[in-house]
Amino acid sequence: MEVTDSLNFDHKDRKDIYEYIERHGTVREDEVRRALNFDPAALGTHLTILRRDGYIRKVGNHVQVAYAPGEEEMVTLDDLDVTIRMAQDVDLESLVDAIHEVADEGTYIEAETVADIIDHEEVVLRHNELSSRMVFVATTDDQLAGWVHLDLPEAEKLSHTAVLTVGTRSEYRGHGIGSKLLERGVRWAREHGFEKLYNSVPATNEGAIEFLENHGWETEAVRESHYKIDGEYVDEVMMAVSLR
């Protein structure tokens, strides 16, 4: 299942089961049964139908949302062998650490919000009736080097747009990993019918603005004194790129 697929359930119990699994990530079947107070036989029937319809998958005695994994992209950048792939729940701790590391530099407020949300929810990917998110990560030597995150609104009037954040841990910069992640995020959005992407950064983050401009993004608006960083008011630069 793609995070852009429509969610259509023909039974309220199956909707409740999907929403519980989607909200909690990989969970044990008996946890679902106890949390929702299901008879074991009834739960088994509903899980079978949800698997048949492509909503969930079974992993041992656990169940999880059956997101389509997508292809892994392996590239060599300078002396680094880098794999770019869809993030998984096992990446949660290192993903949150990486985003916080970049956000703690004080120049990427949007990323700080992303990290806080993922850390609070304890689930990497989301797909529900209110909002969805896709995350790709770059790894090298089994270390998470960077990420690209796409916040995908479900509201019909905004469903053609998405908000993107991207970042690379400081020790992995200068090799082109950020560019590869940005390209992967943009390509995924275009392939899934999105028409426009947004990314907002403080005006003091000149490196991020230049990076996005070098990849075809443009400044769409500036909100004066939107941030207050270290006691100083800083403008927000709202960047955008058209995918049409």
PDB file of C-alpha atoms in Angstrom:
ATOM      1  CA  MET A   1       0.000   0.000   0.000  1.00  0.00           C
ATOM      2  CA  GLU A   2       1.193   3.508  -0.823  1.00  0.00           C
ATOM      3  CA  VAL A   3       0.770   6.369   1.655  1.00  0.00           C
ATOM      4  CA  THR A   4      -1.236   8.130  -1.053  1.00  0.00           C
ATOM      5  CA  ASP A   5      -3.779   5.310  -1.518  1.00  0.00           C
ATOM      6  CA  SER A   6      -7.386   5.878  -0.540  1.00  0.00           C
ATOM      7  CA  LEU A   7      -8.526   4.178   2.654  1.00  0.00           C
ATOM      8  CA  ASN A   8     -11.818   2.352   2.203  1.00  0.00           C
ATOM      9  CA  PHE A   9     -13.087  -0.041   4.853  1.00  0.00           C
ATOM     10  CA  ASP A  10     -16.329  -1.985   4.516  1.00  0.00           C
ATOM     11  CA  HIS A  11     -16.509  -2.783   8.233  1.00  0.00           C
ATOM     12  CA  LYS A  12     -16.084  -0.493  11.241  1.00  0.00           C
ATOM     13  CA  ASP A  13     -14.115  -3.111  13.196  1.00  0.00           C
ATOM     14  CA  ARG A  14     -11.563  -3.410  10.393  1.00  0.00           C
ATOM     15  CA  LYS A  15     -11.258   0.370  10.275  1.00  0.00           C
ATOM     16  CA  ASP A  16     -10.636   0.426  14.044  1.00  0.00           C
ATOM     17  CA  ILE A  17      -8.004  -2.318  13.747  1.00  0.00           C
ATOM     18  CA  TYR A  18      -6.182  -0.553  10.919  1.00  0.00           C
ATOM     19  CA  GLU A  19      -6.201   2.750  12.766  1.00  0.00           C
ATOM     20  CA  TYR A  20      -4.769   1.139  15.906  1.00  0.00           C
ATOM     21  CA  ILE A  21      -1.951  -0.542  13.962  1.00  0.00           C
ATOM     22  CA  GLU A  22      -1.256   2.602  11.936  1.00  0.00           C
ATOM     23  CA  ARG A  23      -1.058   4.676  15.095  1.00  0.00           C
ATOM     24  CA  HIS A  24       1.214   2.279  16.990  1.00  0.00           C
ATOM     25  CA  GLY A  25       3.472   0.873  14.260  1.00  0.00           C
ATOM     26  CA  THR A  26       4.522  -2.778  14.550  1.00  0.00           C
ATOM     27  CA  VAL A  27       2.398  -4.402  17.282  1.00  0.00           C
ATOM     28  CA  ARG A  28       1.653  -7.887  18.579  1.00  0.00           C
ATOM     29  CA  GLU A  29      -1.651  -9.418  17.553  1.00  0.00           C
ATOM     30  CA  ASP A  30      -2.587 -10.072  21.176  1.00  0.00           C
ATOM     31  CA  GLU A  31      -1.957  -6.389  21.950  1.00  0.00           C
ATOM     32  CA  VAL A  32      -4.462  -5.408  19.265  1.00  0.00           C
ATOM     33  CA  ARG A  33      -6.960  -7.938  20.635  1.00  0.00           C
ATOM     34  CA  ARG A  34      -6.677  -6.687  24.206  1.00  0.00           C
ATOM     35  CA  ALA A  35      -6.679  -2.999  23.281  1.00  0.00           C
ATOM     36  CA  LEU A  36      -9.812  -3.291  21.146  1.00  0.00           C
ATOM     37  CA  ASN A  37     -11.469  -6.066  23.170  1.00  0.00           C
ATOM     38  CA  PHE A  38     -11.884  -8.509  20.282  1.00  0.00           C
ATOM     39  CA  ASP A  39     -12.707 -12.176  20.377  1.00  0.00           C
ATOM     40  CA  PRO A  40      -9.611 -14.027  19.034  1.00  0.00           C
ATOM     41  CA  ALA A  41     -11.546 -15.672  16.195  1.00  0.00           C
ATOM     42  CA  ALA A  42     -13.135 -12.397  15.102  1.00  0.00           C
ATOM     43  CA  LEU A  43      -9.813 -10.591  15.181  1.00  0.00           C
ATOM     44  CA  GLY A  44      -8.242 -13.362  13.111  1.00  0.00           C
ATOM     45  CA  THR A  45     -10.951 -12.994  10.471  1.00  0.00           C
ATOM     46  CA  HIS A  46     -10.562  -9.220  10.289  1.00  0.00           C
ATOM     47  CA  LEU A  47      -6.757  -9.430  10.092  1.00  0.00           C
ATOM     48  CA  THR A  48      -7.025 -11.966   7.270  1.00  0.00           C
ATOM     49  CA  ILE A  49      -9.268  -9.621   5.279  1.00  0.00           C
ATOM     50  CA  LEU A  50      -7.026  -6.609   5.980  1.00  0.00           C
ATOM     51  CA  ARG A  51      -4.007  -8.604   4.744  1.00  0.00           C
ATOM     52  CA  ARG A  52      -5.926  -9.723   1.666  1.00  0.00           C
ATOM     53  CA  ASP A  53      -6.854  -6.134   0.873  1.00  0.00           C
ATOM     54  CA  GLY A  54      -3.239  -4.982   1.233  1.00  0.00           C
ATOM     55  CA  TYR A  55      -3.660  -2.823   4.337  1.00  0.00           C
ATOM     56  CA  ILE A  56      -1.497  -4.782   6.758  1.00  0.00           C
ATOM     57  CA  ARG A  57       1.138  -7.493   6.760  1.00  0.00           C
ATOM     58  CA  LYS A  58       2.073 -10.124   9.337  1.00  0.00           C
ATOM     59  CA  VAL A  59       5.649 -10.342  10.636  1.00  0.00           C
ATOM     60  CA  GLY A  60       5.941 -13.305  12.987  1.00  0.00           C
ATOM     61  CA  ASN A  61       3.388 -12.716  15.741  1.00  0.00           C
ATOM     62  CA  HIS A  62       3.331  -8.981  14.963  1.00  0.00           C
ATOM     63  CA  VAL A  63       1.311  -6.959  12.448  1.00  0.00           C
ATOM     64  CA  GLN A  64       2.146  -3.690  10.728  1.00  0.00           C
ATOM     65  CA  VAL A  65       0.802  -1.469   7.971  1.00  0.00           C
ATOM     66  CA  ALA A  66       1.782  -2.935   4.605  1.00  0.00           C
ATOM     67  CA  TYR A  67       3.554   0.050   3.100  1.00  0.00           C
ATOM     68  CA  ALA A  68       5.074  -0.656  -0.305  1.00  0.00           C
ATOM     69  CA  PRO A  69       8.826  -0.663   0.409  1.00  0.00           C
ATOM     70  CA  GLY A  70       9.959   0.938  -2.846  1.00  0.00           C
ATOM     71  CA  GLU A  71      13.347   0.358  -4.365  1.00  0.00           C
ATOM     72  CA  GLU A  72      16.637   0.907  -2.594  1.00  0.00           C
ATOM     73  CA  GLU A  73      19.044   3.224  -4.365  1.00  0.00           C
ATOM     74  CA  MET A  74      22.741   2.475  -3.853  1.00  0.00           C
ATOM     75  CA  VAL A  75      25.291   5.073  -4.895  1.00  0.00           C
ATOM     76  CA  THR A  76      28.960   5.778  -4.265  1.00  0.00           C
ATOM     77  CA  LEU A  77      29.628   9.387  -3.309  1.00  0.00           C
ATOM     78  CA  ASP A  78      33.320  10.170  -3.012  1.00  0.00           C
ATOM     79  CA  ASP A  79      34.544   7.339  -0.761  1.00  0.00           C
ATOM     80  CA  LEU A  80      31.139   6.563   0.768  1.00  0.00           C
ATOM     81  CA  ASP A  81      28.805   3.744  -0.241  1.00  0.00           C
ATOM     82  CA  VAL A  82      25.347   5.175   0.425  1.00  0.00           C
ATOM     83  CA  THR A  83      21.966   3.473   0.433  1.00  0.00           C
ATOM     84  CA  ILE A  84      18.833   5.583   0.090  1.00  0.00           C
ATOM     85  CA  ARG A  85      15.628   3.782   1.061  1.00  0.00           C
ATOM     86  CA  MET A  86      12.237   4.197   2.651  1.00  0.00           C
ATOM     87  CA  ALA A  87      12.528   4.576   6.417  1.00  0.00           C
ATOM     88  CA  GLN A  88      11.230   1.848   8.726  1.00  0.00           C
ATOM     89  CA  ASP A  89      10.179   1.732  12.366  1.00  0.00           C
ATOM     90  CA  VAL A  90      13.576   0.256  13.290  1.00  0.00           C
ATOM     91  CA  ASP A  91      15.090   3.571  12.144  1.00  0.00           C
ATOM     92  CA  LEU A  92      13.002   5.602  14.577  1.00  0.00           C
ATOM     93  CA  GLU A  93      15.611   6.327  17.257  1.00  0.00           C
ATOM     94  CA  SER A  94      18.466   7.118  14.861  1.00  0.00           C
ATOM     95  CA  LEU A  95      16.129   9.154  12.635  1.00  0.00           C
ATOM     96  CA  VAL A  96      14.944  11.312  15.524  1.00  0.00           C
ATOM     97  CA  ASP A  97      18.547  11.751  16.710  1.00  0.00           C
ATOM     98  CA  ALA A  98      19.667  12.828  13.227  1.00  0.00           C
ATOM     99  CA  ILE A  99      16.854  15.345  12.773  1.00  0.00           C
ATOM    100  CA  HIS A 100      17.393  16.778  16.261  1.00  0.00           C
ATOM    101  CA  GLU A 101      21.116  17.053  15.596  1.00  0.00           C
ATOM    102  CA  VAL A 102      20.471  19.193  12.527  1.00  0.00           C
ATOM    103  CA  ALA A 103      17.658  21.163  14.179  1.00  0.00           C
ATOM    104  CA  ASP A 104      19.788  21.874  17.258  1.00  0.00           C
ATOM    105  CA  GLU A 105      22.077  23.950  15.062  1.00  0.00           C
ATOM    106  CA  GLY A 106      19.272  26.489  15.439  1.00  0.00           C
ATOM    107  CA  THR A 107      18.592  27.147  11.780  1.00  0.00           C
ATOM    108  CA  TYR A 108      15.972  24.567  10.794  1.00  0.00           C
ATOM    109  CA  ILE A 109      12.807  25.083  12.813  1.00  0.00           C
ATOM    110  CA  GLU A 110      10.601  22.938  10.537  1.00  0.00           C
ATOM    111  CA  ALA A 111      12.917  19.964  11.100  1.00  0.00           C
ATOM    112  CA  GLU A 112      12.714  20.410  14.862  1.00  0.00           C
ATOM    113  CA  THR A 113       8.923  20.119  14.651  1.00  0.00           C
ATOM    114  CA  VAL A 114       9.204  16.972  12.513  1.00  0.00           C
ATOM    115  CA  ALA A 115      11.554  15.338  15.011  1.00  0.00           C
ATOM    116  CA  ASP A 116       9.286  16.172  17.943  1.00  0.00           C
ATOM    117  CA  ILE A 117       6.216  14.734  16.206  1.00  0.00           C
ATOM    118  CA  ILE A 118       7.910  11.475  15.177  1.00  0.00           C
ATOM    119  CA  ASP A 119       9.471  11.093  18.616  1.00  0.00           C
ATOM    120  CA  HIS A 120       6.109  11.684  20.321  1.00  0.00           C
ATOM    121  CA  GLU A 121       4.147   9.343  18.055  1.00  0.00           C
ATOM    122  CA  GLU A 122       6.909   6.679  18.013  1.00  0.00           C
ATOM    123  CA  VAL A 123       5.960   5.758  14.441  1.00  0.00           C
ATOM    124  CA  VAL A 124       7.992   6.661  11.354  1.00  0.00           C
ATOM    125  CA  LEU A 125       5.463   6.477   8.498  1.00  0.00           C
ATOM    126  CA  ARG A 126       1.815   7.520   8.816  1.00  0.00           C
ATOM    127  CA  HIS A 127      -1.230   7.133   6.598  1.00  0.00           C
ATOM    128  CA  ASN A 128      -4.653   7.985   7.973  1.00  0.00           C
ATOM    129  CA  GLU A 129      -7.673  10.089   7.094  1.00  0.00           C
ATOM    130  CA  LEU A 130      -6.157  13.304   8.480  1.00  0.00           C
ATOM    131  CA  SER A 131      -2.561  13.270   7.283  1.00  0.00           C
ATOM    132  CA  SER A 132       0.215  11.067   5.998  1.00  0.00           C
ATOM    133  CA  ARG A 133       3.982  11.213   5.877  1.00  0.00           C
ATOM    134  CA  MET A 134       6.726   9.575   3.864  1.00  0.00           C
ATOM    135  CA  VAL A 135      10.338   9.427   4.993  1.00  0.00           C
ATOM    136  CA  PHE A 136      13.445   8.290   3.157  1.00  0.00           C
ATOM    137  CA  VAL A 137      16.819   7.854   4.822  1.00  0.00           C
ATOM    138  CA  ALA A 138      20.405   7.667   3.626  1.00  0.00           C
ATOM    139  CA  THR A 139      22.636   5.154   5.372  1.00  0.00           C
ATOM    140  CA  THR A 140      26.340   4.394   5.101  1.00  0.00           C
ATOM    141  CA  ASP A 141      28.143   1.680   7.058  1.00  0.00           C
ATOM    142  CA  ASP A 142      24.804   1.017   8.812  1.00  0.00           C
ATOM    143  CA  GLN A 143      24.766   4.589  10.123  1.00  0.00           C
ATOM    144  CA  LEU A 144      21.896   6.960   9.339  1.00  0.00           C
ATOM    145  CA  ALA A 145      23.490   9.902   7.550  1.00  0.00           C
ATOM    146  CA  GLY A 146      20.444  11.952   6.555  1.00  0.00           C
ATOM    147  CA  TRP A 147      16.751  12.034   5.769  1.00  0.00           C
ATOM    148  CA  VAL A 148      14.067  13.562   3.600  1.00  0.00           C
ATOM    149  CA  HIS A 149      10.561  13.915   5.045  1.00  0.00           C
ATOM    150  CA  LEU A 150       7.319  14.660   3.193  1.00  0.00           C
ATOM    151  CA  ASP A 151       4.254  15.830   5.103  1.00  0.00           C
ATOM    152  CA  LEU A 152       1.229  14.922   2.979  1.00  0.00           C
ATOM    153  CA  PRO A 153      -2.064  16.649   3.853  1.00  0.00           C
ATOM    154  CA  GLU A 154      -5.254  14.686   3.256  1.00  0.00           C
ATOM    155  CA  ALA A 155      -7.454  17.788   2.875  1.00  0.00           C
ATOM    156  CA  GLU A 156      -8.697  17.799  -0.710  1.00  0.00           C
ATOM    157  CA  LYS A 157      -7.844  21.460  -1.315  1.00  0.00           C
ATOM    158  CA  LEU A 158      -4.229  20.844  -0.261  1.00  0.00           C
ATOM    159  CA  SER A 159      -3.746  17.304  -1.538  1.00  0.00           C
ATOM    160  CA  HIS A 160      -1.689  18.483  -4.535  1.00  0.00           C
ATOM    161  CA  THR A 161       0.961  19.977  -2.222  1.00  0.00           C
ATOM    162  CA  ALA A 162       3.397  18.634   0.360  1.00  0.00           C
ATOM    163  CA  VAL A 163       5.887  20.071   2.824  1.00  0.00           C
ATOM    164  CA  LEU A 164       9.422  18.709   2.521  1.00  0.00           C
ATOM    165  CA  THR A 165      12.286  18.792   4.981  1.00  0.00           C
ATOM    166  CA  VAL A 166      15.733  17.384   4.273  1.00  0.00           C
ATOM    167  CA  GLY A 167      18.954  17.251   6.216  1.00  0.00           C
ATOM    168  CA  THR A 168      22.328  15.572   6.583  1.00  0.00           C
ATOM    169  CA  ARG A 169      24.295  14.988   9.770  1.00  0.00           C
ATOM    170  CA  SER A 170      27.308  17.281   9.967  1.00  0.00           C
ATOM    171  CA  GLU A 171      29.953  14.552   9.622  1.00  0.00           C
ATOM    172  CA  TYR A 172      28.431  13.369   6.331  1.00  0.00           C
ATOM    173  CA  ARG A 173      28.115  16.719   4.596  1.00  0.00           C
ATOM    174  CA  GLY A 174      30.055  17.664   1.503  1.00  0.00           C
ATOM    175  CA  HIS A 175      29.567  14.358  -0.317  1.00  0.00           C
ATOM    176  CA  GLY A 176      26.271  15.070  -2.080  1.00  0.00           C
ATOM    177  CA  ILE A 177      24.072  12.975   0.221  1.00  0.00           C
ATOM    178  CA  GLY A 178      21.673  15.877   0.777  1.00  0.00           C
ATOM    179  CA  SER A 179      21.262  16.338  -2.970  1.00  0.00           C
ATOM    180  CA  LYS A 180      20.505  12.656  -3.467  1.00  0.00           C
ATOM    181  CA  LEU A 181      17.931  12.716  -0.671  1.00  0.00           C
ATOM    182  CA  LEU A 182      16.271  15.838  -2.043  1.00  0.00           C
ATOM    183  CA  GLU A 183      16.142  14.309  -5.516  1.00  0.00           C
ATOM    184  CA  ARG A 184      14.564  11.129  -4.102  1.00  0.00           C
ATOM    185  CA  GLY A 185      11.914  13.082  -2.217  1.00  0.00           C
ATOM    186  CA  VAL A 186      11.069  15.279  -5.205  1.00  0.00           C
ATOM    187  CA  ARG A 187      10.956  12.281  -7.562  1.00  0.00           C
ATOM    188  CA  TRP A 188       8.648  10.368  -5.238  1.00  0.00           C
ATOM    189  CA  ALA A 189       6.315  13.357  -4.917  1.00  0.00           C
ATOM    190  CA  ARG A 190       6.176  13.872  -8.681  1.00  0.00           C
ATOM    191  CA  GLU A 191       5.533  10.163  -9.330  1.00  0.00           C
ATOM    192  CA  HIS A 192       2.641  10.243  -6.867  1.00  0.00           C
ATOM    193  CA  GLY A 193       0.873  13.195  -8.441  1.00  0.00           C
ATOM    194  CA  PHE A 194       1.969  16.090  -6.247  1.00  0.00           C
ATOM    195  CA  GLU A 195       2.261  19.426  -8.017  1.00  0.00           C
ATOM    196  CA  LYS A 196       4.160  21.606  -5.569  1.00  0.00           C
ATOM    197  CA  LEU A 197       6.527  21.231  -2.613  1.00  0.00           C
ATOM    198  CA  TYR A 198       7.273  23.716   0.165  1.00  0.00           C
ATOM    199  CA  ASN A 199      10.126  24.140   2.620  1.00  0.00           C
ATOM    200  CA  SER A 200      10.542  27.008   5.097  1.00  0.00           C
ATOM    201  CA  VAL A 201      13.793  28.050   6.753  1.00  0.00           C
ATOM    202  CA  PRO A 202      15.008  31.034   8.775  1.00  0.00           C
ATOM    203  CA  ALA A 203      16.625  33.747   6.676  1.00  0.00           C
ATOM    204  CA  THR A 204      19.835  33.190   8.646  1.00  0.00           C
ATOM    205  CA  ASN A 205      20.142  29.690   7.177  1.00  0.00           C
ATOM    206  CA  GLU A 206      21.834  30.942   4.038  1.00  0.00           C
ATOM    207  CA  GLY A 207      23.341  27.532   3.283  1.00  0.00           C
ATOM    208  CA  ALA A 208      19.913  25.866   3.111  1.00  0.00           C
ATOM    209  CA  ILE A 209      18.496  28.647   0.938  1.00  0.00           C
ATOM    210  CA  GLU A 210      21.417  28.381  -1.482  1.00  0.00           C
ATOM    211  CA  PHE A 211      21.130  24.581  -1.497  1.00  0.00           C
ATOM    212  CA  LEU A 212      17.459  24.705  -2.445  1.00  0.00           C
ATOM    213  CA  GLU A 213      17.993  27.441  -5.019  1.00  0.00           C
ATOM    214  CA  ASN A 214      20.705  25.325  -6.657  1.00  0.00           C
ATOM    215  CA  HIS A 215      18.098  22.584  -7.054  1.00  0.00           C
ATOM    216  CA  GLY A 216      15.485  24.809  -8.696  1.00  0.00           C
ATOM    217  CA  TRP A 217      13.564  26.034  -5.659  1.00  0.00           C
ATOM    218  CA  GLU A 218      12.452  29.665  -5.450  1.00  0.00           C
ATOM    219  CA  THR A 219      11.509  32.031  -2.656  1.00  0.00           C
ATOM    220  CA  GLU A 220       7.733  32.337  -2.707  1.00  0.00           C
ATOM    221  CA  ALA A 221       7.228  34.543   0.344  1.00  0.00           C
ATOM    222  CA  VAL A 222       8.988  36.033   3.358  1.00  0.00           C
ATOM    223  CA  ARG A 223       7.330  36.363   6.755  1.00  0.00           C
ATOM    224  CA  GLU A 224       9.098  39.096   8.646  1.00  0.00           C
ATOM    225  CA  SER A 225      10.266  38.395  12.213  1.00  0.00           C
ATOM    226  CA  HIS A 226       8.462  35.049  12.205  1.00  0.00           C
ATOM    227  CA  TYR A 227      11.089  33.302  14.347  1.00  0.00           C
ATOM    228  CA  LYS A 228      12.790  34.368  17.535  1.00  0.00           C
ATOM    229  CA  ILE A 229      16.192  32.683  17.728  1.00  0.00           C
ATOM    230  CA  ASP A 230      18.544  33.407  20.630  1.00  0.00           C
ATOM    231  CA  GLY A 231      16.525  36.502  21.440  1.00  0.00           C
ATOM    232  CA  GLU A 232      16.689  37.896  17.882  1.00  0.00           C
ATOM    233  CA  TYR A 233      13.784  38.162  15.457  1.00  0.00           C
ATOM    234  CA  VAL A 234      14.463  36.337  12.192  1.00  0.00           C
ATOM    235  CA  ASP A 235      12.473  36.289   8.946  1.00  0.00           C
ATOM    236  CA  GLU A 236      11.037  33.036   7.612  1.00  0.00           C
ATOM    237  CA  VAL A 237      11.879  32.317   3.964  1.00  0.00           C
ATOM    238  CA  MET A 238       9.196  30.173   2.358  1.00  0.00           C
ATOM    239  CA  MET A 239      10.701  28.203  -0.503  1.00  0.00           C
ATOM    240  CA  ALA A 240       8.761  26.242  -3.138  1.00  0.00           C
ATOM    241  CA  VAL A 241       9.300  24.183  -6.269  1.00  0.00           C
ATOM    242  CA  SER A 242       6.750  23.319  -8.939  1.00  0.00           C
ATOM    243  CA  LEU A 243       6.625  19.699 -10.098  1.00  0.00           C
ATOM    244  CA  ARG A 244       4.435  20.301 -13.135  1.00  0.00           C
TER     245      ARG A 244
END
